[in-house]
């Protein structure tokens, strides 16, 4: 289906800002982007939709979420607010382990319905692509169950979904070495063969996996044709960011404890550095030095890290606002980090940008100013959200 969207007061590609812009779409792909007065004649016969002088940005890409889980951790949030540490709660069998128990108690249908409800909130915030990790199963059958739920989300959500198998922590009752061996030699090949994940991620940190265990798991992922990601340098510095760079991982995520050497390694390998402002601020951890990373040449992405414990964050805009204030990044850099750079963290050069050859995923603001949601804290003035050129969310009638 061919169509033109015109009447765009301001459009971020995100790299370039265009005024009085238009988009030409063919079957959900962008074939032309520019100022409407420059629209070539061959497109002028196509059906034209007028966006009424509104601002437009690319669909937001959330490249790091733990969207599927049972239960909640409100109680833990209140305890942490009183000063208990995330690490101490995890070591005492709470934290991730309490979500594992609640996830186990929920049926596949319940897990699906709850995650779908969360995905709808993300859609209302303009998120058109979601990476979703397993990792609250731990036991191999339970991880496969989580991946089946993610598969069903992928088949039914209007958004693009990128499924990731996550090695989160060693389950209770397992000998570490045996668990790592099972994960690398049995679970990863089975997941790869069934097409249940596109990438494998490892939580490499104190209380989770060591650097050498992480390497074993990621090398198994590569050997099975899967891409890799790492939860790196969040609580303590482990060397995981440099390992990610060495293995050509799609991304190294968190990065609160990284050093200039780590930034250099990420910049030279092209591995995206994904920062998670929600987790850093909610856990009262040092904020990652995003400015220095960006200036060192790291391709920086921002993600929500949505999960029931360390980051119960539903708003990508709040993550961008924290990065603007504390990074500090410019507003245009923050938008780039949550759109095109975030798409690179999923190996998807066709998402998160409004350029010729990209998917027509975009967010229409209820304002002529495309960056208004970065200015209004706690308010998302979004008029409509499009995925593959089709409107999947319209907040107000008309236009
Ligand atoms: Zn995470």
Coordinates of C-alpha atoms and ligand atoms in Angstrom, one line a residue:
X1 CA 0.0 0.0 0.0
X2 CA 1.4 3.4 -1.1
X3 CA 0.8 6.5 0.9
X4 CA 2.1 9.9 1.9
X5 CA 2.1 11.4 5.4
X6 CA 2.3 15.2 5.2
X7 CA 1.5 18.1 7.4
X8 CA 4.5 17.3 9.7
X9 CA 5.6 20.6 11.4
X10 CA 8.8 19.1 12.7
X11 CA 10.5 15.7 12.2
X12 CA 13.6 14.1 13.7
X13 CA 15.1 11.3 11.6
X14 CA 16.6 11.4 14.5
X15 CA 19.9 12.7 13.3
X16 CA 18.4 15.5 11.2
X17 CA 15.6 17.9 12.0
X18 CA 13.3 18.7 9.1
X19 CA 10.5 21.3 9.1
X20 CA 7.3 21.0 7.1
X21 CA 8.2 17.4 6.3
X22 CA 6.6 14.5 4.6
X23 CA 7.1 10.7 4.4
X24 CA 6.4 8.4 1.5
X25 CA 5.7 4.8 2.3
X26 CA 5.5 1.7 0.2
X27 CA 4.2 -1.4 2.0
X28 CA 5.3 -0.2 5.4
X29 CA 8.8 0.9 4.3
X30 CA 10.0 4.4 3.8
X31 CA 10.8 5.3 0.2
X32 CA 11.2 9.0 0.6
X33 CA 11.7 11.5 3.5
X34 CA 12.1 15.3 3.2
X35 CA 10.5 18.7 3.1
X36 CA 7.0 18.4 1.6
X37 CA 7.7 21.1 -1.0
X38 CA 10.4 18.8 -2.4
X39 CA 8.2 15.8 -2.8
X40 CA 8.9 14.3 -6.2
X41 CA 6.1 14.3 -8.7
X42 CA 5.8 10.5 -8.9
X43 CA 4.6 10.4 -5.2
X44 CA 2.1 13.2 -5.6
X45 CA -0.7 10.9 -7.0
X46 CA -0.4 8.7 -3.8
X47 CA -3.1 8.9 -1.1
X48 CA -2.1 11.6 1.3
X49 CA -2.7 11.7 5.0
X50 CA -2.4 15.0 6.8
X51 CA -0.9 14.9 10.3
X52 CA -2.3 18.4 11.0
X53 CA 0.9 20.3 11.7
X54 CA 2.1 17.9 14.4
X55 CA 5.7 16.9 15.4
X56 CA 7.0 13.3 14.5
X57 CA 9.9 11.2 15.9
X58 CA 10.9 7.6 15.1
X59 CA 9.2 4.8 17.0
X60 CA 11.0 4.4 20.3
X61 CA 13.1 1.2 20.6
X62 CA 13.4 -0.3 24.1
X63 CA 16.4 -2.6 23.7
X64 CA 16.5 -4.0 27.2
X65 CA 13.4 -5.2 29.1
X66 CA 12.5 -8.1 31.4
X67 CA 8.8 -7.7 30.5
X68 CA 7.6 -11.2 31.4
X69 CA 7.4 -12.0 35.1
X70 CA 5.0 -13.0 37.8
X71 CA 4.2 -11.0 41.0
X72 CA 5.7 -7.7 42.0
X73 CA 8.4 -6.5 44.4
X74 CA 6.7 -3.5 45.9
X75 CA 7.7 -4.7 49.4
X76 CA 11.3 -4.9 48.3
X77 CA 11.1 -1.4 46.8
X78 CA 9.8 -0.1 50.2
X79 CA 12.6 -1.9 52.1
X80 CA 15.3 -0.5 49.7
X81 CA 13.7 2.9 50.2
X82 CA 14.4 2.4 53.9
X83 CA 18.1 1.7 53.1
X84 CA 18.4 -2.1 52.6
X85 CA 20.7 -3.0 49.7
X86 CA 19.7 -4.8 46.5
X87 CA 22.8 -7.0 46.9
X88 CA 21.9 -8.0 50.5
X89 CA 18.2 -8.8 49.5
X90 CA 19.4 -10.9 46.5
X91 CA 22.0 -12.8 48.7
X92 CA 19.3 -13.6 51.2
X93 CA 17.2 -15.3 48.5
X94 CA 15.0 -12.4 47.7
X95 CA 15.2 -10.1 44.7
X96 CA 15.5 -12.1 41.4
X97 CA 14.8 -15.3 43.3
X98 CA 11.5 -14.0 44.6
X99 CA 10.4 -13.1 41.0
X100 CA 11.5 -16.6 40.0
X101 CA 9.1 -18.1 42.6
X102 CA 6.2 -15.8 41.5
X103 CA 6.9 -16.5 37.8
X104 CA 6.8 -20.3 38.5
X105 CA 3.5 -19.9 40.3
X106 CA 1.9 -18.2 37.3
X107 CA 0.5 -20.1 34.3
X108 CA 1.7 -19.3 30.8
X109 CA -1.6 -17.6 30.0
X110 CA -1.2 -15.4 33.1
X111 CA 2.3 -14.5 32.2
X112 CA 1.3 -13.7 28.6
X113 CA -1.7 -11.5 29.7
X114 CA 0.3 -9.6 32.3
X115 CA 3.2 -8.9 29.8
X116 CA 0.7 -7.9 27.1
X117 CA -0.8 -5.3 29.5
X118 CA 2.7 -3.9 30.1
X119 CA 3.5 -3.9 26.4
X120 CA 0.3 -1.8 25.8
X121 CA 1.5 0.8 28.3
X122 CA 4.8 0.9 26.4
X123 CA 2.9 1.3 23.1
X124 CA 1.0 4.3 24.6
X125 CA 4.4 5.8 25.4
X126 CA 5.5 5.4 21.7
X127 CA 7.5 2.2 22.0
X128 CA 7.3 0.4 18.7
X129 CA 10.1 -2.2 19.3
X130 CA 10.7 -4.2 22.5
X131 CA 13.5 -6.5 23.4
X132 CA 12.2 -9.0 25.9
X133 CA 14.5 -11.3 28.0
X134 CA 13.8 -14.6 29.7
X135 CA 15.7 -15.1 33.0
X136 CA 13.1 -15.6 35.7
X137 CA 12.8 -19.3 35.0
X138 CA 16.5 -20.4 35.7
X139 CA 15.6 -24.1 35.4
X140 CA 15.9 -25.1 31.7
X141 CA 12.2 -26.1 31.3
X142 CA 11.2 -22.8 33.0
X143 CA 13.4 -20.7 30.7
X144 CA 11.9 -22.5 27.7
X145 CA 8.4 -21.7 29.1
X146 CA 9.3 -18.0 29.4
X147 CA 10.7 -18.0 25.8
X148 CA 7.4 -19.5 24.6
X149 CA 5.5 -16.7 26.3
X150 CA 7.8 -14.2 24.5
X151 CA 7.3 -16.0 21.2
X152 CA 3.5 -15.6 21.6
X153 CA 4.0 -11.9 22.4
X154 CA 6.1 -11.6 19.2
X155 CA 3.3 -13.2 17.2
X156 CA 0.5 -11.1 18.7
X157 CA 1.8 -7.7 19.8
X158 CA 1.6 -4.9 17.3
X159 CA 5.2 -4.0 18.1
X160 CA 8.4 -5.6 16.8
X161 CA 9.7 -8.0 19.5
X162 CA 13.3 -9.2 19.9
X163 CA 13.5 -12.3 22.1
X164 CA 16.6 -12.9 24.3
X165 CA 17.6 -15.9 26.4
X166 CA 19.1 -14.5 29.6
X167 CA 21.5 -16.4 32.0
X168 CA 20.4 -14.5 35.1
X169 CA 21.7 -16.2 38.3
X170 CA 22.6 -19.8 39.3
X171 CA 19.4 -21.4 40.7
X172 CA 19.4 -22.8 44.2
X173 CA 20.3 -26.4 44.4
X174 CA 22.6 -26.4 41.3
X175 CA 26.3 -26.7 41.3
X176 CA 27.6 -23.7 39.5
X177 CA 29.8 -25.5 37.0
X178 CA 27.1 -28.0 36.1
X179 CA 24.6 -25.2 35.5
X180 CA 26.9 -23.2 33.2
X181 CA 27.7 -26.5 31.3
X182 CA 23.9 -27.3 31.0
X183 CA 23.2 -23.7 29.8
X184 CA 26.0 -23.7 27.2
X185 CA 25.8 -27.2 25.9
X186 CA 22.1 -28.1 26.2
X187 CA 19.8 -25.1 26.7
X188 CA 21.4 -22.8 24.1
X189 CA 21.5 -25.4 21.3
X190 CA 17.9 -26.3 22.0
X191 CA 16.8 -22.6 22.0
X192 CA 18.7 -21.9 18.8
X193 CA 17.2 -24.9 17.1
X194 CA 13.7 -24.0 18.1
X195 CA 14.2 -20.4 17.0
X196 CA 13.1 -19.1 20.4
X197 CA 15.7 -16.4 20.8
X198 CA 17.8 -14.1 18.6
X199 CA 20.4 -13.4 21.3
X200 CA 21.9 -14.7 24.6
X201 CA 22.6 -12.3 27.5
X202 CA 24.5 -13.0 30.7
X203 CA 24.2 -11.1 34.0
X204 CA 28.0 -10.9 34.7
X205 CA 28.3 -9.4 38.2
X206 CA 28.8 -10.0 41.9
X207 CA 26.1 -12.6 43.0
X208 CA 25.5 -13.7 39.4
X209 CA 28.0 -15.1 36.8
X210 CA 31.8 -14.7 36.8
X211 CA 33.7 -13.4 33.8
X212 CA 34.9 -16.9 32.7
X213 CA 31.4 -18.4 33.1
X214 CA 30.1 -15.5 31.0
X215 CA 32.6 -16.2 28.3
X216 CA 31.7 -19.9 28.2
X217 CA 28.0 -19.1 27.8
X218 CA 28.5 -16.3 25.2
X219 CA 30.9 -18.4 23.1
X220 CA 28.3 -21.2 23.1
X221 CA 25.7 -18.6 21.8
X222 CA 28.0 -17.6 19.0
X223 CA 28.8 -21.2 18.1
X224 CA 25.0 -21.8 17.8
X225 CA 24.5 -18.8 15.5
X226 CA 22.9 -16.5 18.2
X227 CA 23.9 -12.9 18.9
X228 CA 25.2 -11.8 22.3
X229 CA 24.6 -9.2 24.9
X230 CA 25.9 -8.7 28.4
X231 CA 24.7 -7.2 31.7
X232 CA 28.1 -5.5 32.4
X233 CA 29.7 -3.5 35.1
X234 CA 26.6 -2.7 37.1
X235 CA 27.4 -3.5 40.7
X236 CA 31.1 -4.2 40.5
X237 CA 33.7 -3.9 37.7
X238 CA 34.2 -7.4 36.2
X239 CA 35.7 -6.9 32.7
X240 CA 32.4 -7.8 31.1
X241 CA 32.3 -4.7 28.9
X242 CA 35.6 -5.5 27.4
X243 CA 34.6 -9.2 26.9
X244 CA 31.5 -7.9 25.0
X245 CA 33.7 -5.8 22.8
X246 CA 36.1 -8.7 22.2
X247 CA 33.3 -11.1 21.2
X248 CA 31.6 -8.5 19.0
X249 CA 28.5 -8.5 21.1
X250 CA 25.5 -6.4 20.0
X251 CA 25.6 -4.5 23.3
X252 CA 27.0 -4.2 26.8
X253 CA 24.3 -2.9 29.2
X254 CA 24.3 -1.0 32.5
X255 CA 28.0 0.3 32.5
X256 CA 27.7 2.2 35.8
X257 CA 31.3 1.0 36.8
X258 CA 33.0 1.3 33.4
X259 CA 36.4 2.9 32.9
X260 CA 37.9 4.9 30.0
X261 CA 39.6 1.7 28.8
X262 CA 36.2 0.0 28.6
X263 CA 34.8 2.9 26.5
X264 CA 37.7 2.6 24.2
X265 CA 37.1 -1.1 23.7
X266 CA 33.4 -0.6 23.0
X267 CA 34.0 2.3 20.7
X268 CA 36.5 0.4 18.6
X269 CA 34.4 -2.8 18.4
X270 CA 31.1 -1.0 17.6
X271 CA 29.4 -2.8 20.4
X272 CA 26.6 -0.5 21.6
X273 CA 26.9 0.8 25.2
X274 CA 23.3 0.6 26.6
X275 CA 22.7 2.7 29.7
X276 CA 19.8 2.1 32.0
X277 CA 19.1 5.3 33.9
X278 CA 16.0 3.8 35.7
X279 CA 18.1 1.1 37.4
X280 CA 20.9 3.4 38.3
X281 CA 18.6 6.0 39.9
X282 CA 16.2 3.6 41.5
X283 CA 19.0 1.6 43.1
X284 CA 20.8 4.8 44.1
X285 CA 23.9 3.7 42.2
X286 CA 26.4 6.1 40.6
X287 CA 24.9 7.4 37.4
X288 CA 26.9 6.1 34.3
X289 CA 29.2 8.7 32.8
X290 CA 27.2 8.9 29.6
X291 CA 28.8 12.2 28.4
X292 CA 32.3 10.8 28.6
X293 CA 31.2 7.5 27.0
X294 CA 29.6 9.4 24.1
X295 CA 32.6 11.6 23.7
X296 CA 34.9 8.6 23.7
X297 CA 33.0 7.4 20.6
X298 CA 30.8 4.8 22.2
X299 CA 27.5 4.3 20.4
X300 CA 25.3 4.9 23.4
X301 CA 21.7 3.6 23.7
X302 CA 19.2 4.2 26.5
X303 CA 16.7 1.5 27.6
X304 CA 14.2 1.2 30.5
X305 CA 15.5 -2.2 31.8
X306 CA 11.8 -2.7 32.8
X307 CA 11.7 -5.3 35.5
X308 CA 9.8 -5.8 38.8
X309 CA 12.9 -5.2 41.0
X310 CA 15.6 -2.7 40.1
X311 CA 13.7 -0.8 37.4
X312 CA 9.9 -0.8 37.5
X313 CA 10.0 1.9 34.8
X314 CA 7.4 2.2 32.1
X315 CA 8.5 5.5 30.5
X316 CA 11.3 5.7 28.0
X317 CA 10.8 9.5 28.1
X318 CA 11.7 9.5 31.8
X319 CA 14.9 7.5 31.0
X320 CA 15.8 10.1 28.3
X321 CA 15.1 13.0 30.7
X322 CA 17.4 11.4 33.4
X323 CA 20.1 11.0 30.7
X324 CA 19.7 14.7 29.7
X325 CA 19.9 16.0 33.2
X326 CA 22.5 13.6 34.7
X327 CA 24.4 12.2 31.7
X328 CA 24.5 14.9 30.6
X329 CA 23.2 14.5 27.0
X330 CA 21.5 17.0 24.7
X331 CA 17.8 16.2 24.0
X332 CA 18.7 15.3 20.4
X333 CA 21.4 12.8 21.6
X334 CA 18.9 11.3 24.1
X335 CA 16.4 10.7 21.4
X336 CA 19.0 9.2 19.1
X337 CA 20.1 6.9 22.0
X338 CA 16.5 5.6 22.4
X339 CA 15.8 5.2 18.7
X340 CA 18.5 4.5 16.1
X341 CA 21.3 3.6 18.5
X342 CA 18.9 1.3 20.4
X343 CA 18.0 -0.4 17.2
X344 CA 21.7 -1.0 16.6
X345 CA 21.7 -2.7 20.0
X346 CA 19.4 -5.2 18.4
X347 CA 21.3 -5.5 15.1
X348 CA 18.4 -3.8 13.4
X349 CA 19.5 -1.0 11.1
X350 CA 16.0 -0.7 9.6
X351 CA 14.4 0.3 12.9
X352 CA 14.5 3.5 15.1
X353 CA 15.0 5.9 12.2
X354 CA 13.0 7.7 9.6
X355 CA 15.2 7.3 6.6
X356 CA 14.8 5.7 3.1
X357 CA 14.9 1.9 3.6
X358 CA 13.6 2.0 7.2
X359 CA 10.4 0.6 8.6
X360 CA 7.7 3.3 8.8
X361 CA 7.5 3.2 12.6
X362 CA 6.8 6.7 14.1
X363 CA 5.2 8.6 16.9
X364 CA 3.0 11.6 16.2
X365 CA 2.9 14.2 19.0
X366 CA -0.1 16.1 20.1
X367 CA 1.9 19.2 19.5
X368 CA 3.8 20.9 16.7
X369 CA 7.0 20.3 18.8
X370 CA 8.4 16.8 18.3
X371 CA 10.4 16.9 21.5
X372 CA 7.6 18.0 23.8
X373 CA 7.5 14.8 25.8
X374 CA 11.1 15.5 26.8
X375 CA 10.1 18.9 28.1
X376 CA 7.0 17.7 29.9
X377 CA 8.1 15.5 32.8
X378 CA 5.5 12.8 33.6
X379 CA 3.3 13.7 30.6
X380 CA 3.4 12.0 27.1
X381 CA 1.5 14.3 24.7
X382 CA 1.3 11.5 22.0
X383 CA -1.4 11.7 19.4
X384 CA -0.8 8.5 17.4
X385 CA 1.7 5.6 17.0
X386 CA 2.4 3.9 13.7
X387 CA 4.1 0.6 13.1
X388 CA 4.9 -0.5 9.6
X389 CA 3.0 2.5 8.3
X390 CA -0.3 1.5 10.1
X391 CA -1.8 3.4 12.9
X392 CA -2.0 1.1 15.9
X393 CA -2.8 3.7 18.6
X394 CA -4.7 6.9 18.3
X395 CA -5.2 8.9 21.5
X396 CA -7.6 11.5 20.1
X397 CA -10.1 11.2 17.2
X398 CA -9.6 13.0 13.9
X399 CA -6.6 13.7 11.7
Ligands
LIG1 ZN1 18.4 -6.1 32.9

